[in-house]
C-alpha cells in the first residue's frame, strides 16, 4: 500500500457551440485560414466595444442547471491581465469573483463499479486567446487570431479526484454531458474540450494539501491519464529523495511520456483582476432560468436509469449505451424496427462497437443504420437465421451489400428448421464421434458443445442451434 495519496483538481475549457464569438459577430467555425475570422473587436483595435453573446450565457446556464449548481442572478466580467503574443488586448475577459455558475456536482462511476460525487466549484464564461504558430516560420512565431474571443465555459472541480482513473472517469462524464446538452461539440482534436490538471501528493493521513503542479492543455483522455500518472510518480520520487515540489505550470510531452516545467505558477494577484468597465453585469431573471430548464434534454444519468427500468437492461449495458447521446439515440431507433432491447444492446455494444473501433468511425457514420440493424436482429428473433450467420450478414451489410433480407436471400442463408434434415446431420456426427458420445454419456457436458459445433459445421452454420441441442440430447439420452 502506498504511503502517498494523490489529490487532483481539473479545470476544463469547453468551447460553447455558438456561431459567433463571445463579444463580437466574427464566426467560430473551425479550420478557416488564419486570421480570416477575427474582426476589429477580436483584434482589439482602438475605439471598439465588446457586445455580449446572449446564446453563450444561455448555454452556460444550461450547464449549471444540469449539474445542480446555483445560477447567479448577477455575475460580472473581469479583465485578467497578462501579456502574451496571441492576446492582443493584453488582457482576457473572464469572470472572477462573481461567476455565473457555482457549487454544482457530477456523479461518476469508478472502474470498480462504485460511485463518487465530485464537486464543481464554479463554471465561468471567458473568451479564448489566439494561437501561436511555430511550424513553417523558421525560428519565428506566427499568430492566428481566429480563436481570439471564442466563447468558453471554464469548469473548475473541487480537488476531490484521487487517481488518474478517477480524473478520466470525471472527464468522460463531463464530455458526454456537454454533448447531451448540445452546448459544445467537445471535439478534443480541435481544442473544443481541453483540460488543465492540478496535481499534488501528500502523506496518507495528512490533512494539508501538498504543493501542486498544473499540467496545461491536455486534449485526450489517454494523455490525461498518462500525464497525471507520470506527474504523481515525479512528485513522490522528488519528495522521497528529500526535495520539494515547486508550484509551477508544466507541459506534458507525450512522446517522452514526461512532464516538464514551463513557468512558475501565477497567483490570482499576479493577474490584477478588475471588473471590465466596458461590460455591464449579467442580470439573469428567474423566469429565463426556468425557460432554459424546460429546454434541458433527458440527461445521461436519467436516460441510463430509464433504459434499465423500461428495457430491462443491466446497469452496465445501459451505461455503455448512454455514454454518448448519439449512441443512445441509435439504440432506441433500432428498437422501432422490432429489435428486442437486450439483443439490440448486445449487438450494439459488441459487433457494432467492434466494427466502429476497427474502422475508427463515430456512431453517426455507421454504414449500418439503426433501422437496418433492427431488421437484421428481427431475422434472428423469427429464426430465419442463427446468431452465427447473422454476424456474416452484418459484415456484408457493413460492406454496403444491402439490407439483411436481400443478403440472406441472395446467399441462401436461411436457417434450416426442417427436423428431418437436422436429424440426419446429428446422426452423422454421432456416428463419426463415438468417443465423444461416450464421454457425454459419462457426464462430461462440455462435450455437448463440441458435438453441436460439428452439426453446425456440417450444415454450413444454418441449422437451428436450439433444435440441434435438443436432438443431440435426445439421441444420446442425456
mmCIF file of C-alpha atoms in Angstrom, residues 65-319:
data_model
loop_
_atom_site.group_PDB
_atom_site.id
_atom_site.type_symbol
_atom_site.label_atom_id
_atom_site.label_comp_id
_atom_site.label_asym_id
_atom_site.label_seq_id
_atom_site.Cartn_x
_atom_site.Cartn_y
_atom_site.Cartn_z
ATOM 1 C CA UNK A 65 -28.745 23.527 -14.253
ATOM 2 C CA UNK A 66 -27.584 20.108 -15.485
ATOM 3 C CA UNK A 67 -25.027 19.804 -12.665
ATOM 4 C CA UNK A 68 -27.403 21.042 -9.956
ATOM 5 C CA UNK A 69 -25.487 24.274 -9.480
ATOM 6 C CA UNK A 70 -26.510 27.733 -8.366
ATOM 7 C CA UNK A 71 -27.142 30.206 -11.172
ATOM 8 C CA UNK A 72 -26.011 33.639 -10.113
ATOM 9 C CA UNK A 73 -28.746 36.265 -10.613
ATOM 10 C CA UNK A 74 -25.934 38.780 -11.121
ATOM 11 C CA UNK A 75 -22.463 37.976 -12.423
ATOM 12 C CA UNK A 76 -19.636 40.201 -13.603
ATOM 13 C CA UNK A 77 -16.940 40.078 -16.260
ATOM 14 C CA UNK A 78 -13.401 40.912 -15.209
ATOM 15 C CA UNK A 79 -10.188 41.687 -17.006
ATOM 16 C CA UNK A 80 -7.449 39.129 -16.402
ATOM 17 C CA UNK A 81 -4.280 40.996 -17.254
ATOM 18 C CA UNK A 82 -1.235 39.314 -18.713
ATOM 19 C CA UNK A 83 0.979 39.718 -21.734
ATOM 20 C CA UNK A 84 1.114 37.058 -24.393
ATOM 21 C CA UNK A 85 1.680 37.456 -28.140
ATOM 22 C CA UNK A 86 -1.679 35.910 -29.098
ATOM 23 C CA UNK A 87 -3.648 38.118 -26.712
ATOM 24 C CA UNK A 88 -3.741 41.497 -28.491
ATOM 25 C CA UNK A 89 -5.698 43.342 -25.787
ATOM 26 C CA UNK A 90 -3.147 42.469 -23.125
ATOM 27 C CA UNK A 91 -5.968 41.065 -21.010
ATOM 28 C CA UNK A 92 -8.505 38.269 -21.256
ATOM 29 C CA UNK A 93 -12.175 38.935 -20.483
ATOM 30 C CA UNK A 94 -13.168 36.335 -17.933
ATOM 31 C CA UNK A 95 -15.169 36.087 -14.712
ATOM 32 C CA UNK A 96 -13.534 36.120 -11.302
ATOM 33 C CA UNK A 97 -15.350 36.992 -8.100
ATOM 34 C CA UNK A 98 -18.889 36.549 -9.403
ATOM 35 C CA UNK A 99 -19.076 33.610 -11.866
ATOM 36 C CA UNK A 100 -22.383 32.749 -13.498
ATOM 37 C CA UNK A 101 -22.370 29.133 -12.169
ATOM 38 C CA UNK A 102 -21.228 27.933 -8.741
ATOM 39 C CA UNK A 103 -21.389 24.900 -6.446
ATOM 40 C CA UNK A 104 -22.585 22.027 -8.607
ATOM 41 C CA UNK A 105 -21.603 18.387 -8.722
ATOM 42 C CA UNK A 106 -21.095 15.470 -11.069
ATOM 43 C CA UNK A 107 -21.622 11.820 -10.100
ATOM 44 C CA UNK A 108 -19.108 9.457 -11.665
ATOM 45 C CA UNK A 109 -18.760 5.685 -11.791
ATOM 46 C CA UNK A 110 -15.324 4.379 -10.888
ATOM 47 C CA UNK A 111 -13.613 1.461 -12.662
ATOM 48 C CA UNK A 112 -14.616 -0.906 -9.822
ATOM 49 C CA UNK A 113 -18.296 -0.022 -10.331
ATOM 50 C CA UNK A 114 -18.668 2.176 -7.237
ATOM 51 C CA UNK A 115 -19.918 5.735 -7.447
ATOM 52 C CA UNK A 116 -18.397 9.035 -6.304
ATOM 53 C CA UNK A 117 -19.698 12.597 -6.272
ATOM 54 C CA UNK A 118 -17.239 15.273 -7.436
ATOM 55 C CA UNK A 119 -17.922 18.877 -6.516
ATOM 56 C CA UNK A 120 -17.872 21.575 -9.177
ATOM 57 C CA UNK A 121 -16.570 24.754 -7.622
ATOM 58 C CA UNK A 122 -17.588 27.075 -10.409
ATOM 59 C CA UNK A 123 -18.130 27.420 -14.145
ATOM 60 C CA UNK A 124 -17.434 30.821 -15.586
ATOM 61 C CA UNK A 125 -17.629 32.405 -19.010
ATOM 62 C CA UNK A 126 -14.493 33.668 -20.687
ATOM 63 C CA UNK A 127 -13.045 34.335 -24.108
ATOM 64 C CA UNK A 128 -10.306 32.218 -25.636
ATOM 65 C CA UNK A 129 -6.979 33.675 -26.754
ATOM 66 C CA UNK A 130 -5.449 33.327 -30.209
ATOM 67 C CA UNK A 131 -2.941 30.708 -31.198
ATOM 68 C CA UNK A 132 0.808 30.874 -31.684
ATOM 69 C CA UNK A 133 2.123 29.007 -34.739
ATOM 70 C CA UNK A 134 5.691 27.745 -34.811
ATOM 71 C CA UNK A 135 5.814 25.427 -37.809
ATOM 72 C CA UNK A 136 6.874 26.888 -41.171
ATOM 73 C CA UNK A 137 8.158 30.121 -39.617
ATOM 74 C CA UNK A 138 11.858 29.215 -39.402
ATOM 75 C CA UNK A 139 12.625 30.305 -35.852
ATOM 76 C CA UNK A 140 9.873 32.912 -35.744
ATOM 77 C CA UNK A 141 6.330 32.687 -34.381
ATOM 78 C CA UNK A 142 3.157 33.289 -36.376
ATOM 79 C CA UNK A 143 -0.060 34.463 -34.719
ATOM 80 C CA UNK A 144 -3.527 33.242 -35.710
ATOM 81 C CA UNK A 145 -6.324 35.218 -34.039
ATOM 82 C CA UNK A 146 -9.200 33.112 -35.362
ATOM 83 C CA UNK A 147 -9.726 31.665 -31.863
ATOM 84 C CA UNK A 148 -9.445 35.065 -30.133
ATOM 85 C CA UNK A 149 -12.782 35.780 -28.495
ATOM 86 C CA UNK A 150 -14.181 32.252 -28.932
ATOM 87 C CA UNK A 151 -16.660 31.600 -26.080
ATOM 88 C CA UNK A 152 -15.558 29.158 -23.396
ATOM 89 C CA UNK A 153 -17.043 27.953 -20.168
ATOM 90 C CA UNK A 154 -14.267 27.019 -17.747
ATOM 91 C CA UNK A 155 -15.444 24.270 -15.399
ATOM 92 C CA UNK A 156 -13.419 24.009 -12.190
ATOM 93 C CA UNK A 157 -13.726 20.909 -9.997
ATOM 94 C CA UNK A 158 -13.035 20.583 -6.308
ATOM 95 C CA UNK A 159 -9.724 18.773 -5.557
ATOM 96 C CA UNK A 160 -11.605 15.547 -4.862
ATOM 97 C CA UNK A 161 -10.205 13.221 -7.512
ATOM 98 C CA UNK A 162 -7.792 10.647 -6.118
ATOM 99 C CA UNK A 163 -6.274 8.969 -9.169
ATOM 100 C CA UNK A 164 -5.719 9.301 -12.882
ATOM 101 C CA UNK A 165 -8.527 6.780 -13.457
ATOM 102 C CA UNK A 166 -10.963 8.930 -11.457
ATOM 103 C CA UNK A 167 -9.907 12.008 -13.413
ATOM 104 C CA UNK A 168 -10.609 10.247 -16.703
ATOM 105 C CA UNK A 169 -13.994 8.995 -15.446
ATOM 106 C CA UNK A 170 -14.907 12.575 -14.464
ATOM 107 C CA UNK A 171 -13.762 13.990 -17.811
ATOM 108 C CA UNK A 172 -15.675 11.389 -19.820
ATOM 109 C CA UNK A 173 -18.837 12.094 -17.835
ATOM 110 C CA UNK A 174 -18.413 15.823 -18.356
ATOM 111 C CA UNK A 175 -17.661 15.320 -22.048
ATOM 112 C CA UNK A 176 -20.852 13.280 -22.517
ATOM 113 C CA UNK A 177 -22.904 15.829 -20.570
ATOM 114 C CA UNK A 178 -21.973 18.884 -22.654
ATOM 115 C CA UNK A 179 -22.702 16.903 -25.819
ATOM 116 C CA UNK A 180 -26.097 15.794 -24.473
ATOM 117 C CA UNK A 181 -26.846 19.435 -23.730
ATOM 118 C CA UNK A 182 -25.684 20.373 -27.249
ATOM 119 C CA UNK A 183 -23.776 23.312 -25.830
ATOM 120 C CA UNK A 184 -20.458 22.072 -27.268
ATOM 121 C CA UNK A 185 -19.207 19.588 -29.851
ATOM 122 C CA UNK A 186 -16.434 18.875 -27.314
ATOM 123 C CA UNK A 187 -14.115 17.899 -30.162
ATOM 124 C CA UNK A 188 -10.842 17.272 -28.361
ATOM 125 C CA UNK A 189 -8.705 17.131 -31.513
ATOM 126 C CA UNK A 190 -9.913 20.604 -32.492
ATOM 127 C CA UNK A 191 -9.338 22.013 -28.986
ATOM 128 C CA UNK A 192 -13.020 22.382 -28.107
ATOM 129 C CA UNK A 193 -12.589 20.371 -24.905
ATOM 130 C CA UNK A 194 -9.248 20.510 -23.127
ATOM 131 C CA UNK A 195 -8.171 20.439 -19.532
ATOM 132 C CA UNK A 196 -5.569 21.608 -17.052
ATOM 133 C CA UNK A 197 -4.832 19.145 -14.262
ATOM 134 C CA UNK A 198 -3.737 20.401 -10.832
ATOM 135 C CA UNK A 199 -1.838 17.512 -9.262
ATOM 136 C CA UNK A 200 -0.345 17.161 -5.787
ATOM 137 C CA UNK A 201 0.569 14.347 -3.399
ATOM 138 C CA UNK A 202 0.636 14.155 0.381
ATOM 139 C CA UNK A 203 1.383 11.563 3.027
ATOM 140 C CA UNK A 204 -1.590 9.350 3.786
ATOM 141 C CA UNK A 205 -3.409 10.854 6.759
ATOM 142 C CA UNK A 206 -2.175 14.430 6.210
ATOM 143 C CA UNK A 207 -4.976 16.981 6.065
ATOM 144 C CA UNK A 208 -2.886 19.715 4.456
ATOM 145 C CA UNK A 209 -2.745 19.724 0.680
ATOM 146 C CA UNK A 210 0.648 19.298 -0.938
ATOM 147 C CA UNK A 211 2.156 21.807 -3.339
ATOM 148 C CA UNK A 212 0.502 21.366 -6.716
ATOM 149 C CA UNK A 213 1.772 21.474 -10.256
ATOM 150 C CA UNK A 214 -0.558 22.414 -13.076
ATOM 151 C CA UNK A 215 -0.302 20.408 -16.295
ATOM 152 C CA UNK A 216 -1.640 22.590 -19.104
ATOM 153 C CA UNK A 217 -3.822 21.971 -22.147
ATOM 154 C CA UNK A 218 -4.183 18.187 -22.244
ATOM 155 C CA UNK A 219 -6.532 17.235 -25.068
ATOM 156 C CA UNK A 220 -7.149 13.483 -24.895
ATOM 157 C CA UNK A 221 -8.397 11.101 -22.231
ATOM 158 C CA UNK A 222 -5.359 8.865 -22.705
ATOM 159 C CA UNK A 223 -2.921 11.748 -22.332
ATOM 160 C CA UNK A 224 -4.716 12.977 -19.204
ATOM 161 C CA UNK A 225 -4.299 9.573 -17.589
ATOM 162 C CA UNK A 226 -0.649 9.223 -18.581
ATOM 163 C CA UNK A 227 0.247 12.825 -17.688
ATOM 164 C CA UNK A 228 -1.213 12.525 -14.186
ATOM 165 C CA UNK A 229 0.433 9.151 -13.572
ATOM 166 C CA UNK A 230 3.921 10.369 -14.524
ATOM 167 C CA UNK A 231 3.475 13.615 -12.599
ATOM 168 C CA UNK A 232 2.443 11.726 -9.453
ATOM 169 C CA UNK A 233 5.486 9.463 -9.817
ATOM 170 C CA UNK A 234 7.734 12.516 -10.293
ATOM 171 C CA UNK A 235 6.438 14.264 -7.184
ATOM 172 C CA UNK A 236 6.704 11.164 -4.965
ATOM 173 C CA UNK A 237 10.258 10.448 -6.120
ATOM 174 C CA UNK A 238 11.183 14.087 -5.529
ATOM 175 C CA UNK A 239 9.750 14.170 -2.002
ATOM 176 C CA UNK A 240 11.201 10.792 -1.005
ATOM 177 C CA UNK A 241 14.649 11.922 -2.137
ATOM 178 C CA UNK A 242 14.434 14.978 0.140
ATOM 179 C CA UNK A 243 13.428 17.516 -2.497
ATOM 180 C CA UNK A 244 10.418 19.831 -2.646
ATOM 181 C CA UNK A 245 7.664 20.229 -5.210
ATOM 182 C CA UNK A 246 7.639 23.712 -6.742
ATOM 183 C CA UNK A 247 4.335 25.361 -7.634
ATOM 184 C CA UNK A 248 4.583 25.728 -11.388
ATOM 185 C CA UNK A 249 2.926 25.151 -14.720
ATOM 186 C CA UNK A 250 4.123 22.076 -16.564
ATOM 187 C CA UNK A 251 3.763 20.685 -20.078
ATOM 188 C CA UNK A 252 3.077 17.020 -20.869
ATOM 189 C CA UNK A 253 5.418 15.612 -23.535
ATOM 190 C CA UNK A 254 3.538 12.604 -24.941
ATOM 191 C CA UNK A 255 6.492 11.314 -26.974
ATOM 192 C CA UNK A 256 8.753 11.118 -23.912
ATOM 193 C CA UNK A 257 5.860 10.419 -21.516
ATOM 194 C CA UNK A 258 7.069 13.040 -19.059
ATOM 195 C CA UNK A 259 6.076 16.431 -17.747
ATOM 196 C CA UNK A 260 8.466 19.346 -17.837
ATOM 197 C CA UNK A 261 8.432 22.846 -16.378
ATOM 198 C CA UNK A 262 7.001 25.715 -18.452
ATOM 199 C CA UNK A 263 6.881 28.595 -15.993
ATOM 200 C CA UNK A 264 6.310 29.351 -12.327
ATOM 201 C CA UNK A 265 2.645 29.284 -11.396
ATOM 202 C CA UNK A 266 0.987 32.661 -11.174
ATOM 203 C CA UNK A 267 -1.328 33.546 -8.297
ATOM 204 C CA UNK A 268 -4.594 35.388 -8.811
ATOM 205 C CA UNK A 269 -2.967 38.617 -7.613
ATOM 206 C CA UNK A 270 -0.479 38.410 -10.478
ATOM 207 C CA UNK A 271 -3.322 38.861 -12.956
ATOM 208 C CA UNK A 272 -4.572 42.099 -11.356
ATOM 209 C CA UNK A 273 -8.231 41.238 -11.927
ATOM 210 C CA UNK A 274 -10.677 44.130 -12.037
ATOM 211 C CA UNK A 275 -14.250 44.457 -13.375
ATOM 212 C CA UNK A 276 -14.386 45.176 -17.099
ATOM 213 C CA UNK A 277 -15.696 48.757 -17.448
ATOM 214 C CA UNK A 278 -16.938 48.084 -20.988
ATOM 215 C CA UNK A 279 -19.379 45.340 -19.974
ATOM 216 C CA UNK A 280 -22.443 45.629 -17.782
ATOM 217 C CA UNK A 281 -23.074 42.951 -15.156
ATOM 218 C CA UNK A 282 -25.131 39.964 -16.401
ATOM 219 C CA UNK A 283 -28.601 40.035 -14.850
ATOM 220 C CA UNK A 284 -30.377 36.661 -15.063
ATOM 221 C CA UNK A 285 -34.079 36.566 -14.262
ATOM 222 C CA UNK A 286 -35.699 33.569 -12.591
ATOM 223 C CA UNK A 287 -38.128 33.329 -15.498
ATOM 224 C CA UNK A 288 -35.280 32.955 -18.002
ATOM 225 C CA UNK A 289 -33.653 30.261 -15.864
ATOM 226 C CA UNK A 290 -36.921 28.303 -15.753
ATOM 227 C CA UNK A 291 -37.366 28.785 -19.500
ATOM 228 C CA UNK A 292 -33.924 27.249 -20.073
ATOM 229 C CA UNK A 293 -34.565 24.480 -17.547
ATOM 230 C CA UNK A 294 -37.613 23.442 -19.577
ATOM 231 C CA UNK A 295 -35.367 23.048 -22.640
ATOM 232 C CA UNK A 296 -32.972 20.572 -20.993
ATOM 233 C CA UNK A 297 -32.929 17.152 -22.665
ATOM 234 C CA UNK A 298 -33.070 13.864 -20.808
ATOM 235 C CA UNK A 299 -29.608 13.715 -19.233
ATOM 236 C CA UNK A 300 -27.268 10.690 -19.317
ATOM 237 C CA UNK A 301 -27.916 9.515 -15.750
ATOM 238 C CA UNK A 302 -31.697 9.711 -16.133
ATOM 239 C CA UNK A 303 -31.562 8.021 -19.516
ATOM 240 C CA UNK A 304 -29.431 5.201 -18.114
ATOM 241 C CA UNK A 305 -31.965 4.630 -15.323
ATOM 242 C CA UNK A 306 -34.804 4.618 -17.866
ATOM 243 C CA UNK A 307 -33.028 2.069 -20.059
ATOM 244 C CA UNK A 308 -32.787 -0.211 -17.017
ATOM 245 C CA UNK A 309 -36.422 0.185 -15.985
ATOM 246 C CA UNK A 310 -38.043 0.415 -19.435
ATOM 247 C CA UNK A 311 -35.974 -2.099 -21.400
ATOM 248 C CA UNK A 312 -34.766 -4.409 -18.631
ATOM 249 C CA UNK A 313 -31.085 -3.793 -19.396
ATOM 250 C CA UNK A 314 -28.300 -4.204 -16.864
ATOM 251 C CA UNK A 315 -26.685 -1.090 -15.399
ATOM 252 C CA UNK A 316 -23.553 -1.983 -17.319
ATOM 253 C CA UNK A 317 -25.255 -2.230 -20.714
ATOM 254 C CA UNK A 318 -27.342 0.886 -20.077
ATOM 255 C CA UNK A 319 -24.210 2.775 -19.011
#
